[in-house]
mmCIF file of C-alpha atoms in Angstrom:
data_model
loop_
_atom_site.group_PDB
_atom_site.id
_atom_site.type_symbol
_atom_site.label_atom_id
_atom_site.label_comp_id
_atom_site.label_asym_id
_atom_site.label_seq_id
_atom_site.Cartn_x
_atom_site.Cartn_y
_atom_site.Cartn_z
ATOM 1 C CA UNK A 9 -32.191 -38.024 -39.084
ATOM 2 C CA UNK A 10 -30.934 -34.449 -39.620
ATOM 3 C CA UNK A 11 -27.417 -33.351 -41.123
ATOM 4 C CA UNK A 12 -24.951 -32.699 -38.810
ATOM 5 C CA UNK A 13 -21.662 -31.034 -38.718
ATOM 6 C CA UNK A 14 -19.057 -32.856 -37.508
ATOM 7 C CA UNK A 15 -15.845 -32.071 -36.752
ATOM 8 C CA UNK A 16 -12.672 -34.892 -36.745
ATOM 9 C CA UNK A 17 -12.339 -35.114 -33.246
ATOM 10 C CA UNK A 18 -13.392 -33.182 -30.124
ATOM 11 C CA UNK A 19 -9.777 -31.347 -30.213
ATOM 12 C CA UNK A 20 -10.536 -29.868 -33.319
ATOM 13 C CA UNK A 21 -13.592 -28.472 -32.501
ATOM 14 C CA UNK A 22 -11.940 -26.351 -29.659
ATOM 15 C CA UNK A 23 -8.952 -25.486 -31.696
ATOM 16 C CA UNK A 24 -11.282 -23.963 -34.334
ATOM 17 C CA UNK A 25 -13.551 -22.197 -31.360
ATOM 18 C CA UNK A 26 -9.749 -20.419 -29.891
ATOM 19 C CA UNK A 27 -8.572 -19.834 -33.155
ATOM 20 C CA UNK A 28 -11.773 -17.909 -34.535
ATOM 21 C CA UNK A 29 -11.376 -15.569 -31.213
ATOM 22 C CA UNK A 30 -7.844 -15.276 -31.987
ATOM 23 C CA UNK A 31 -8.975 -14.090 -35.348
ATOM 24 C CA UNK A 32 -11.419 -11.870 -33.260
ATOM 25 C CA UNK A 33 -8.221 -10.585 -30.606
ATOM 26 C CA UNK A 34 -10.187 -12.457 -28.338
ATOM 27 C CA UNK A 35 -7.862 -13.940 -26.574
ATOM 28 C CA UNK A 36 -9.695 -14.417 -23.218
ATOM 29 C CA UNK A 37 -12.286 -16.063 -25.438
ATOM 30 C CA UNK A 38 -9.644 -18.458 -26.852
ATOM 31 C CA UNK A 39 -7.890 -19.486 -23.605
ATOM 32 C CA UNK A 40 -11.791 -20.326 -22.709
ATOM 33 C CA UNK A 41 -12.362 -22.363 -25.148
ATOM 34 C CA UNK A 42 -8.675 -24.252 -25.230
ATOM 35 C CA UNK A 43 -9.163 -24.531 -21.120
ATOM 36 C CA UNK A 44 -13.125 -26.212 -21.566
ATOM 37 C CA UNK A 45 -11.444 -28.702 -24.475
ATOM 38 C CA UNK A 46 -8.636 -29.878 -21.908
ATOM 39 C CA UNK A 47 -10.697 -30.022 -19.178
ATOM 40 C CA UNK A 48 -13.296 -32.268 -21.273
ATOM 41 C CA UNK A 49 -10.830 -34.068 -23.554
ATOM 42 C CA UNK A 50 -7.743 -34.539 -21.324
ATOM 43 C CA UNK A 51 -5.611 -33.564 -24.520
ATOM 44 C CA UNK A 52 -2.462 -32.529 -24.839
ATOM 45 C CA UNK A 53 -2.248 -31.184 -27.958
ATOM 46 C CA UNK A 54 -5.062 -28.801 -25.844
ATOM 47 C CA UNK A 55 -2.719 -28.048 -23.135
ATOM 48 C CA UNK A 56 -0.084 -26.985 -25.146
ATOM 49 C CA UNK A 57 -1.781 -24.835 -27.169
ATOM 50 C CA UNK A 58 -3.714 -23.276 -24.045
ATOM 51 C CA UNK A 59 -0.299 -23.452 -21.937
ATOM 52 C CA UNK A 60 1.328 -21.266 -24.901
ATOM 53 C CA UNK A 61 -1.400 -18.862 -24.984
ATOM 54 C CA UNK A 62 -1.621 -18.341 -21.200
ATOM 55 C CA UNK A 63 2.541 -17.956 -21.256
ATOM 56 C CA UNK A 64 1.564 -15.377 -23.838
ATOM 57 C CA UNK A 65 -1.020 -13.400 -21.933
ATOM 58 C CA UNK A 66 1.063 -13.942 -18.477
ATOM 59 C CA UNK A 67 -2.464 -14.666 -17.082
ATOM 60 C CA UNK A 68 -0.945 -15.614 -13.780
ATOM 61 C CA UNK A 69 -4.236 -16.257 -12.077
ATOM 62 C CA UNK A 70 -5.261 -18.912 -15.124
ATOM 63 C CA UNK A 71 -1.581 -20.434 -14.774
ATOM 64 C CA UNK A 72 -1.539 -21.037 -11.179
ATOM 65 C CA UNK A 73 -5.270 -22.531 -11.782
ATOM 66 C CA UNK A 74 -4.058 -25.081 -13.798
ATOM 67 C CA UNK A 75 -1.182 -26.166 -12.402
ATOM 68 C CA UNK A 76 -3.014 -26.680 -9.009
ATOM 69 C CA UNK A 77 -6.170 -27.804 -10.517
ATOM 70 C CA UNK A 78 -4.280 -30.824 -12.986
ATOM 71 C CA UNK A 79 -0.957 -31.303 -10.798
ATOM 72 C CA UNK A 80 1.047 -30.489 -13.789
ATOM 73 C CA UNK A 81 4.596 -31.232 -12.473
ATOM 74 C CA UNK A 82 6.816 -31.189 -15.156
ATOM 75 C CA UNK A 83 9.334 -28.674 -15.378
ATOM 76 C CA UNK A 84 8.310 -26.545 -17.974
ATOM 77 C CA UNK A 85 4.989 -25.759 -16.238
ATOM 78 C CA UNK A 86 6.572 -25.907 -12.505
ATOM 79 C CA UNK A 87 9.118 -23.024 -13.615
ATOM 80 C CA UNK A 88 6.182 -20.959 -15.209
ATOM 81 C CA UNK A 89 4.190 -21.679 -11.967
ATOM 82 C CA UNK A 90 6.698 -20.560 -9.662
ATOM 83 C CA UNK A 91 7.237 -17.167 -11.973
ATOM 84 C CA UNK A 92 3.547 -16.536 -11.462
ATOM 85 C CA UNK A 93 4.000 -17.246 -7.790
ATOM 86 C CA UNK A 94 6.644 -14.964 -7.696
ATOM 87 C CA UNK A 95 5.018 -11.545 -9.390
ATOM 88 C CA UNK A 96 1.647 -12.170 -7.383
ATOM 89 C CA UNK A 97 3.598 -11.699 -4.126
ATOM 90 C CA UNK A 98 3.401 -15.629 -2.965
ATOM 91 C CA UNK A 99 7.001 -15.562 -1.838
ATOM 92 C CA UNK A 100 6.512 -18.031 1.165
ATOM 93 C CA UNK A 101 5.303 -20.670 -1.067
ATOM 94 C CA UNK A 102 8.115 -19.922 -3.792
ATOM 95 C CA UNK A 103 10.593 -20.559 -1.072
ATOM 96 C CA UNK A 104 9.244 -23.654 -0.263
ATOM 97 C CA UNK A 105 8.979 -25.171 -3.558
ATOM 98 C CA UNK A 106 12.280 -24.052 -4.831
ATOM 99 C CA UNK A 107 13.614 -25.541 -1.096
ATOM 100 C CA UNK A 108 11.915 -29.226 -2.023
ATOM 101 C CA UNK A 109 11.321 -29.174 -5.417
ATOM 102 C CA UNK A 110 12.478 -32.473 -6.982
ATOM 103 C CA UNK A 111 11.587 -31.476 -10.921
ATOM 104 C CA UNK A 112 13.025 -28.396 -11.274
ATOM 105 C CA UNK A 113 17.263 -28.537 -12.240
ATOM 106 C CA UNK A 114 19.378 -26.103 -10.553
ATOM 107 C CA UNK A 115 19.780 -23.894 -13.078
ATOM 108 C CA UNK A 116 16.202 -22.842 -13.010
ATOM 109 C CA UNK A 117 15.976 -22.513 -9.148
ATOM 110 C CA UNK A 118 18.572 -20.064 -9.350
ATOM 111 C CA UNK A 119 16.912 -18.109 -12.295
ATOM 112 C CA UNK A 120 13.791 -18.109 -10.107
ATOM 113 C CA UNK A 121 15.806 -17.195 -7.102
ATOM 114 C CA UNK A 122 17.002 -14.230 -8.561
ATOM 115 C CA UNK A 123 13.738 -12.778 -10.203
ATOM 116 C CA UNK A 124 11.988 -13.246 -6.459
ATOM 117 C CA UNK A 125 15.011 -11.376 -5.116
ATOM 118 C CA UNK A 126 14.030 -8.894 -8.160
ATOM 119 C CA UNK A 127 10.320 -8.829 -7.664
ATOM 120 C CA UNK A 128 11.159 -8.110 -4.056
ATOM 121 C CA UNK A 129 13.245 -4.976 -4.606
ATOM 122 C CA UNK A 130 10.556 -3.648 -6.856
ATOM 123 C CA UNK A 131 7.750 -4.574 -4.728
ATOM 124 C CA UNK A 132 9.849 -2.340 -2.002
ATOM 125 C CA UNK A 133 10.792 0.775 -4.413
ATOM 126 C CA UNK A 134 6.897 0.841 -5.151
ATOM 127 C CA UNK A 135 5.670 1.512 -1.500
ATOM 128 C CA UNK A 136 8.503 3.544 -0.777
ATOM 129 C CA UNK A 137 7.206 5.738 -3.829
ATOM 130 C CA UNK A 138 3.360 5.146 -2.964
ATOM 131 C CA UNK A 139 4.761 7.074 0.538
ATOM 132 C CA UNK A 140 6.366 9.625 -1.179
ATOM 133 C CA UNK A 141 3.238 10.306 -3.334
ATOM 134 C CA UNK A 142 0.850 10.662 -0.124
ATOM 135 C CA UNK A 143 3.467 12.801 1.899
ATOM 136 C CA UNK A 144 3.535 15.050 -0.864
ATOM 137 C CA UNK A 145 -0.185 15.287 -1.126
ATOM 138 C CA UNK A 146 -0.224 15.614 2.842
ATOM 139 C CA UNK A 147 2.114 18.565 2.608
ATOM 140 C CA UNK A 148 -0.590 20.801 0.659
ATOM 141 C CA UNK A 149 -2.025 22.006 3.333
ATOM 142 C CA UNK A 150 -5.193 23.621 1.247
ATOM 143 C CA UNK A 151 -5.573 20.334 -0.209
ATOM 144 C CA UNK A 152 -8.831 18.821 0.294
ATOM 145 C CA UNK A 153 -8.949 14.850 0.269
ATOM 146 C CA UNK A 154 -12.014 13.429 -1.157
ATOM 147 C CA UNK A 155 -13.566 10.203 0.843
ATOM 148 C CA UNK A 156 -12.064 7.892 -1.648
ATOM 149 C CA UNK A 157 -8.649 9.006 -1.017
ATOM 150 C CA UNK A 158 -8.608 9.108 2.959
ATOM 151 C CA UNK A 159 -9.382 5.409 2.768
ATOM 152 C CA UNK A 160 -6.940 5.055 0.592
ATOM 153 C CA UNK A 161 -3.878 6.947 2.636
ATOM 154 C CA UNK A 162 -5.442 5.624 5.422
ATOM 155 C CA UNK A 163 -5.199 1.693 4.726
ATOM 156 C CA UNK A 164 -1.474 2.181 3.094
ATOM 157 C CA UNK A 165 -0.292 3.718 6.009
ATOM 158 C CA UNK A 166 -2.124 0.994 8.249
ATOM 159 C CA UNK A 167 -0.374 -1.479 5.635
ATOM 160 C CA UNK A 168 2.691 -0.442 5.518
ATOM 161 C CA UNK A 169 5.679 -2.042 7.149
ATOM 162 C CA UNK A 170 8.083 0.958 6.047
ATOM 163 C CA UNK A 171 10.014 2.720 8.760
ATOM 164 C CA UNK A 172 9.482 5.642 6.641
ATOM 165 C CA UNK A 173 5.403 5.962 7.296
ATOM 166 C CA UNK A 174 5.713 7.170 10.741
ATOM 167 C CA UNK A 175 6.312 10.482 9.577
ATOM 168 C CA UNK A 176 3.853 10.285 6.558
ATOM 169 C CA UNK A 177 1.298 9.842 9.577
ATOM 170 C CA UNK A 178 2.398 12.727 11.060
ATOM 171 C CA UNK A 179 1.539 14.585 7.803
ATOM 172 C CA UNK A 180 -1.852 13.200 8.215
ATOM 173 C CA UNK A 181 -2.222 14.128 11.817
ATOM 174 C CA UNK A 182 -1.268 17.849 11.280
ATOM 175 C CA UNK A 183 -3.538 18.128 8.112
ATOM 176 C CA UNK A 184 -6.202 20.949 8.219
ATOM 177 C CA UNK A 185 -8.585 18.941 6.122
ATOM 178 C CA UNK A 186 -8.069 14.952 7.142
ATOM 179 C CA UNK A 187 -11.108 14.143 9.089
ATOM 180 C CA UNK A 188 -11.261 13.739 12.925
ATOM 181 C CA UNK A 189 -12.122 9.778 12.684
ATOM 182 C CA UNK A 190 -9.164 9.040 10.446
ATOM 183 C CA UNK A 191 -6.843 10.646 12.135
ATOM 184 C CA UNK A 192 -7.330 9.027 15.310
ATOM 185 C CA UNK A 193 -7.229 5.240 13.739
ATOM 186 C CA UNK A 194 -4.169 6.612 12.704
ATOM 187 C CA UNK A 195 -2.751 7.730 15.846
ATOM 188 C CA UNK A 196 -3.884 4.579 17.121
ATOM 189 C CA UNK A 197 -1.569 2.816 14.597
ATOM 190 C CA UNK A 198 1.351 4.954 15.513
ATOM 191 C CA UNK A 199 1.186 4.294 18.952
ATOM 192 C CA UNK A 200 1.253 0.506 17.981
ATOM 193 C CA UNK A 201 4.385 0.447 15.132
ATOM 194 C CA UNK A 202 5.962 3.930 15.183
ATOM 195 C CA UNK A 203 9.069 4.851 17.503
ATOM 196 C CA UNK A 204 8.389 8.727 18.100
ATOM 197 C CA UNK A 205 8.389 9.548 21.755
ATOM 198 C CA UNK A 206 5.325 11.726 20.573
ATOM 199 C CA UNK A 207 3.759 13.043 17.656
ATOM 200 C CA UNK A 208 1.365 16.505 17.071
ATOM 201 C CA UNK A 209 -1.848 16.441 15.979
ATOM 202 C CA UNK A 210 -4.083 19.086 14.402
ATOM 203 C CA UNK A 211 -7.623 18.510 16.248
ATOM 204 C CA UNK A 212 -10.349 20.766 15.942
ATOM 205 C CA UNK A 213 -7.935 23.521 15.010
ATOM 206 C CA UNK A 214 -5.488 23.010 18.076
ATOM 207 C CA UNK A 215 -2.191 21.702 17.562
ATOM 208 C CA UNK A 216 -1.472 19.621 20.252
ATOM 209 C CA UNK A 217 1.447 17.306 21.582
ATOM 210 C CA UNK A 218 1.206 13.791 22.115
ATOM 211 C CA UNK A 219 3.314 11.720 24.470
ATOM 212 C CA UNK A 220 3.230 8.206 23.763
ATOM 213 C CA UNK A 221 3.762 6.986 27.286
ATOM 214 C CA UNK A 222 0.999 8.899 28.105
ATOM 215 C CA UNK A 223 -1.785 7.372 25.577
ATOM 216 C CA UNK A 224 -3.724 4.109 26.140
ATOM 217 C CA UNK A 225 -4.563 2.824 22.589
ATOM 218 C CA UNK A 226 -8.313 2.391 21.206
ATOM 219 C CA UNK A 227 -8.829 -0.772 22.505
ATOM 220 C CA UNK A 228 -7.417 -0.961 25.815
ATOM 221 C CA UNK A 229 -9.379 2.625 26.519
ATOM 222 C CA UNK A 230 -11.493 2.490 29.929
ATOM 223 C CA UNK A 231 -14.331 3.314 27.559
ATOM 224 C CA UNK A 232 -13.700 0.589 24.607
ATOM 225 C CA UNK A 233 -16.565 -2.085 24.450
ATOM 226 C CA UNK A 234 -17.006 -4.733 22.348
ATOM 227 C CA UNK A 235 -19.547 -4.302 20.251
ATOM 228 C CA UNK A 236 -21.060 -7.418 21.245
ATOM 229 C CA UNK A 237 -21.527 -6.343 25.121
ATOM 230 C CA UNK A 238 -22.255 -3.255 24.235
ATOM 231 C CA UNK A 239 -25.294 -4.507 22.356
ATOM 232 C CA UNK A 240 -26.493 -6.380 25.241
ATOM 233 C CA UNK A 241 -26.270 -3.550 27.691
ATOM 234 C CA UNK A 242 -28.345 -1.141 25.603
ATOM 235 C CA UNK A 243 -31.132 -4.092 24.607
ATOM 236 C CA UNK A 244 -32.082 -4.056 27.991
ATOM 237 C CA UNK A 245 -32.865 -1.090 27.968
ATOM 238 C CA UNK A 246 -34.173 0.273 24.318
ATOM 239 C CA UNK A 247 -35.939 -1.793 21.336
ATOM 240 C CA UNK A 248 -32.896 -3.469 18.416
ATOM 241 C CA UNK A 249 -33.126 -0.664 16.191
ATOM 242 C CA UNK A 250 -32.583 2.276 19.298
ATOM 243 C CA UNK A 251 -29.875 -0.349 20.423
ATOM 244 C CA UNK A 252 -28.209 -0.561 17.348
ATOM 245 C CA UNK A 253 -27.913 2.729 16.704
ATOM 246 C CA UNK A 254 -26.888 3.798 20.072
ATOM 247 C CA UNK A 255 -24.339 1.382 19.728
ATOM 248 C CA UNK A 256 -22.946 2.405 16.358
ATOM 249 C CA UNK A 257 -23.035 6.081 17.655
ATOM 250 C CA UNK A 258 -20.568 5.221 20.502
ATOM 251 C CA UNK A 259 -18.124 3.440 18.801
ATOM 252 C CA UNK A 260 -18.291 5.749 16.100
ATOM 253 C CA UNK A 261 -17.883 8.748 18.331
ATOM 254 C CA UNK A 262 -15.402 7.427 20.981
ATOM 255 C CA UNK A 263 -13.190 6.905 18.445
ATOM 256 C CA UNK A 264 -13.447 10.167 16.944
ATOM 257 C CA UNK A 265 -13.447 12.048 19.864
ATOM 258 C CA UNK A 266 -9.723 9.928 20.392
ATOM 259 C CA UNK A 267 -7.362 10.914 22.200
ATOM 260 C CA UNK A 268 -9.714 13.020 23.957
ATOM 261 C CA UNK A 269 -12.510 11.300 25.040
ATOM 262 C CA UNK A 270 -12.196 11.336 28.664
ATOM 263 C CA UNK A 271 -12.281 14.831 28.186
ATOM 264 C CA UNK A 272 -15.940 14.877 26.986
ATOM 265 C CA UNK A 273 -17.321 10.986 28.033
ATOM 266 C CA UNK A 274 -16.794 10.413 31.979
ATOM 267 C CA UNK A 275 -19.244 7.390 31.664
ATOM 268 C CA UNK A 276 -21.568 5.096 29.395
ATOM 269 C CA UNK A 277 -24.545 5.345 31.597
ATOM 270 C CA UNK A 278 -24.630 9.161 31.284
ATOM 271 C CA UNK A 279 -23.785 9.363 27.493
ATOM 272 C CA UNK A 280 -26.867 7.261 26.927
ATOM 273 C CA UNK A 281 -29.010 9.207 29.149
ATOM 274 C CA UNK A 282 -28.281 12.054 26.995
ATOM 275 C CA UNK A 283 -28.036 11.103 23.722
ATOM 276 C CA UNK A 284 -30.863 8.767 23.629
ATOM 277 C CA UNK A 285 -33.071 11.643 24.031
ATOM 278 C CA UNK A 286 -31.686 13.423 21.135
ATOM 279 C CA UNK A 287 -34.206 13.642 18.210
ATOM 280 C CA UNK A 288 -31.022 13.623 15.717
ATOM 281 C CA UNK A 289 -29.444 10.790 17.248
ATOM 282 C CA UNK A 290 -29.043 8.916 13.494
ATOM 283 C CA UNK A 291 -28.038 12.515 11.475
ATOM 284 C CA UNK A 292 -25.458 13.040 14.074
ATOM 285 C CA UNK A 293 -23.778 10.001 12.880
ATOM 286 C CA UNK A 294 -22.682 11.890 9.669
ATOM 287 C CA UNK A 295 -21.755 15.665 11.047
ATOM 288 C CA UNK A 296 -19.198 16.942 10.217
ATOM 289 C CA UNK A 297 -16.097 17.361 12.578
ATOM 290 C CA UNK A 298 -16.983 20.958 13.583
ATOM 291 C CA UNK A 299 -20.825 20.144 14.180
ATOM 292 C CA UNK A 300 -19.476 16.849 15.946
ATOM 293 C CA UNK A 301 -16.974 18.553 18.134
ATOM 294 C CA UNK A 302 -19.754 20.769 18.819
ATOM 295 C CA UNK A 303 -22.514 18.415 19.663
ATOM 296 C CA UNK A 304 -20.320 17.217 22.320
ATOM 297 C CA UNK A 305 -18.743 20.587 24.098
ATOM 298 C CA UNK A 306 -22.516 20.967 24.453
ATOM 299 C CA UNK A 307 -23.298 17.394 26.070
ATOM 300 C CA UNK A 308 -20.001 18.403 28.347
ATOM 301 C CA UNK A 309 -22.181 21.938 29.637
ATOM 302 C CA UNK A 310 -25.040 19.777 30.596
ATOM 303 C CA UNK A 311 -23.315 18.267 32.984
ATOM 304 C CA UNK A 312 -22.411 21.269 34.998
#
């Protein structure tokens, strides 16, 4: 037989695993080890230790984890559970376990209590200033967004539950340099949460005035299709791949062409007699807004 190291016991073996990537600054290595020696040993000499270090780290992720993974009731971990509940932005479920908890003392609920109420206010003062950041990047009007950022402003505004956003959209709207597409998912989101009895737009370099019981939204358009029919319609007609990309060129386009699209489309059948002709039917799917805006004041003279 061959020599062997052993080691005391199976706890000691993962103590001396965490504390060598302590040693290291490892931590993440050390609450991996500590967290494979509880799960295999059931110790809780293990726990403690790997209960202290994630307490330590506030590894909120790993703490919620094991308190839902081992059903770790006791106080000391409920309270710690409930904290990491609180800064991830679970508040529902904080307010029902502080309502029925049965291990926590009263003290502790109303320490927890008041750090939600805390977390809250912060979490509030934090998109308030996230709005103030992108209305005063919205109010440079030479200021040219890169894609990265238009997604950004584009899905905190959609987010956003702030009275304040409706007029950060209308920053967006009147920007020289937000793109076409952008600004009318945005539109379509004021017309849906804002309170403005209408709002300008900038589109391709005409300021013009919307009224907002005068606009249909996206999806309740007389030319809106679900993708779904519109796929069947067109694979009547044209092989998957001239389908598909037919049918990613009108949604695309009707919605970039919003609030105006009845201005240039008067009906499916004779957009797709036209533009599945068109040699550059997949490049046109990335022009630019001028070349776009184009492409379609010259499908509108064909028609006359």
């Amino acid at each position: 037989m061959g020599n062997t190291i052993e080691f005391p016991n199976q706890e000691e073996f993962y103590i001396q695993k965490a504390n060598q990537c302590k040693k290291e600054e490892d931590l993440i290595g050390a609450i991996d080890w500590l967290e494979k020696g509880y799960i295999k040993t059931n110790s809780n000499q293990l726990l403690e230790k790997l209960w202290n270090l994630l307490c330590r780290t506030q590894d909120w992720n790993e703490i919620i984890w094991l308190v839902e993974e081992f059903d770790l009731k006791e106080e000391k971990y409920l309270s710690v559970y409930i904290e990491a509940l609180i800064f991830m932005n679970r508040f529902e479920e904080v307010e029902e376990l502080l309502r029925d908890s049965q291990h926590l003392e009263y003290p502790w609920i109303n320490t927890l209590q008041l750090k939600m109420m805390n977390q809250k206010l912060k979490n509030q003062q934090d998109k308030i200033q996230q709005l103030q950041e992108i209305g005063e990047a919205l109010q440079k009007q030479d200021k040219i967004f890169s894609v990265e950022e238009i997604h950004y402003i584009s899905q905190v505004l959609i987010d956003s539950t702030l009275k304040q956003k409706e007029y950060v959209i209308q920053l967006f709207l009147i920007h020289p340099y937000t793109p076409m597409f952008d600004k009318a998912i945005l539109l379509d989101e004021w017309l849906e949460s804002g309170t403005f009895k209408a709002i300008q737009i900038l589109w391709n370099g005409e300021m013009k005035r919307i009224e907002r019981d005068k606009l249909l939204s996206i999806s309740k358009s007389p030319l809106y299709k679900e993708e779904s029919v519109l796929l069947n319609e067109l694979m009547n007609h044209y092989s998957m791949e001239e389908a598909t990309m037919l049918a990613q060129k009108w949604m695309q386009d009707t919605i970039r062409l919003y609030p105006f699209h009845e201005e240039y489309i008067s009906s499916f059948e004779e957009w797709v007699k036209y533009f599945s002709e068109k040699e550059d039917l997949m490049q046109s799917l990335f022009f630019d807004d001028a070349t776009f805006v184009k492409q379609y004041d010259d499908f509108r003279k064909s028609k006359y």
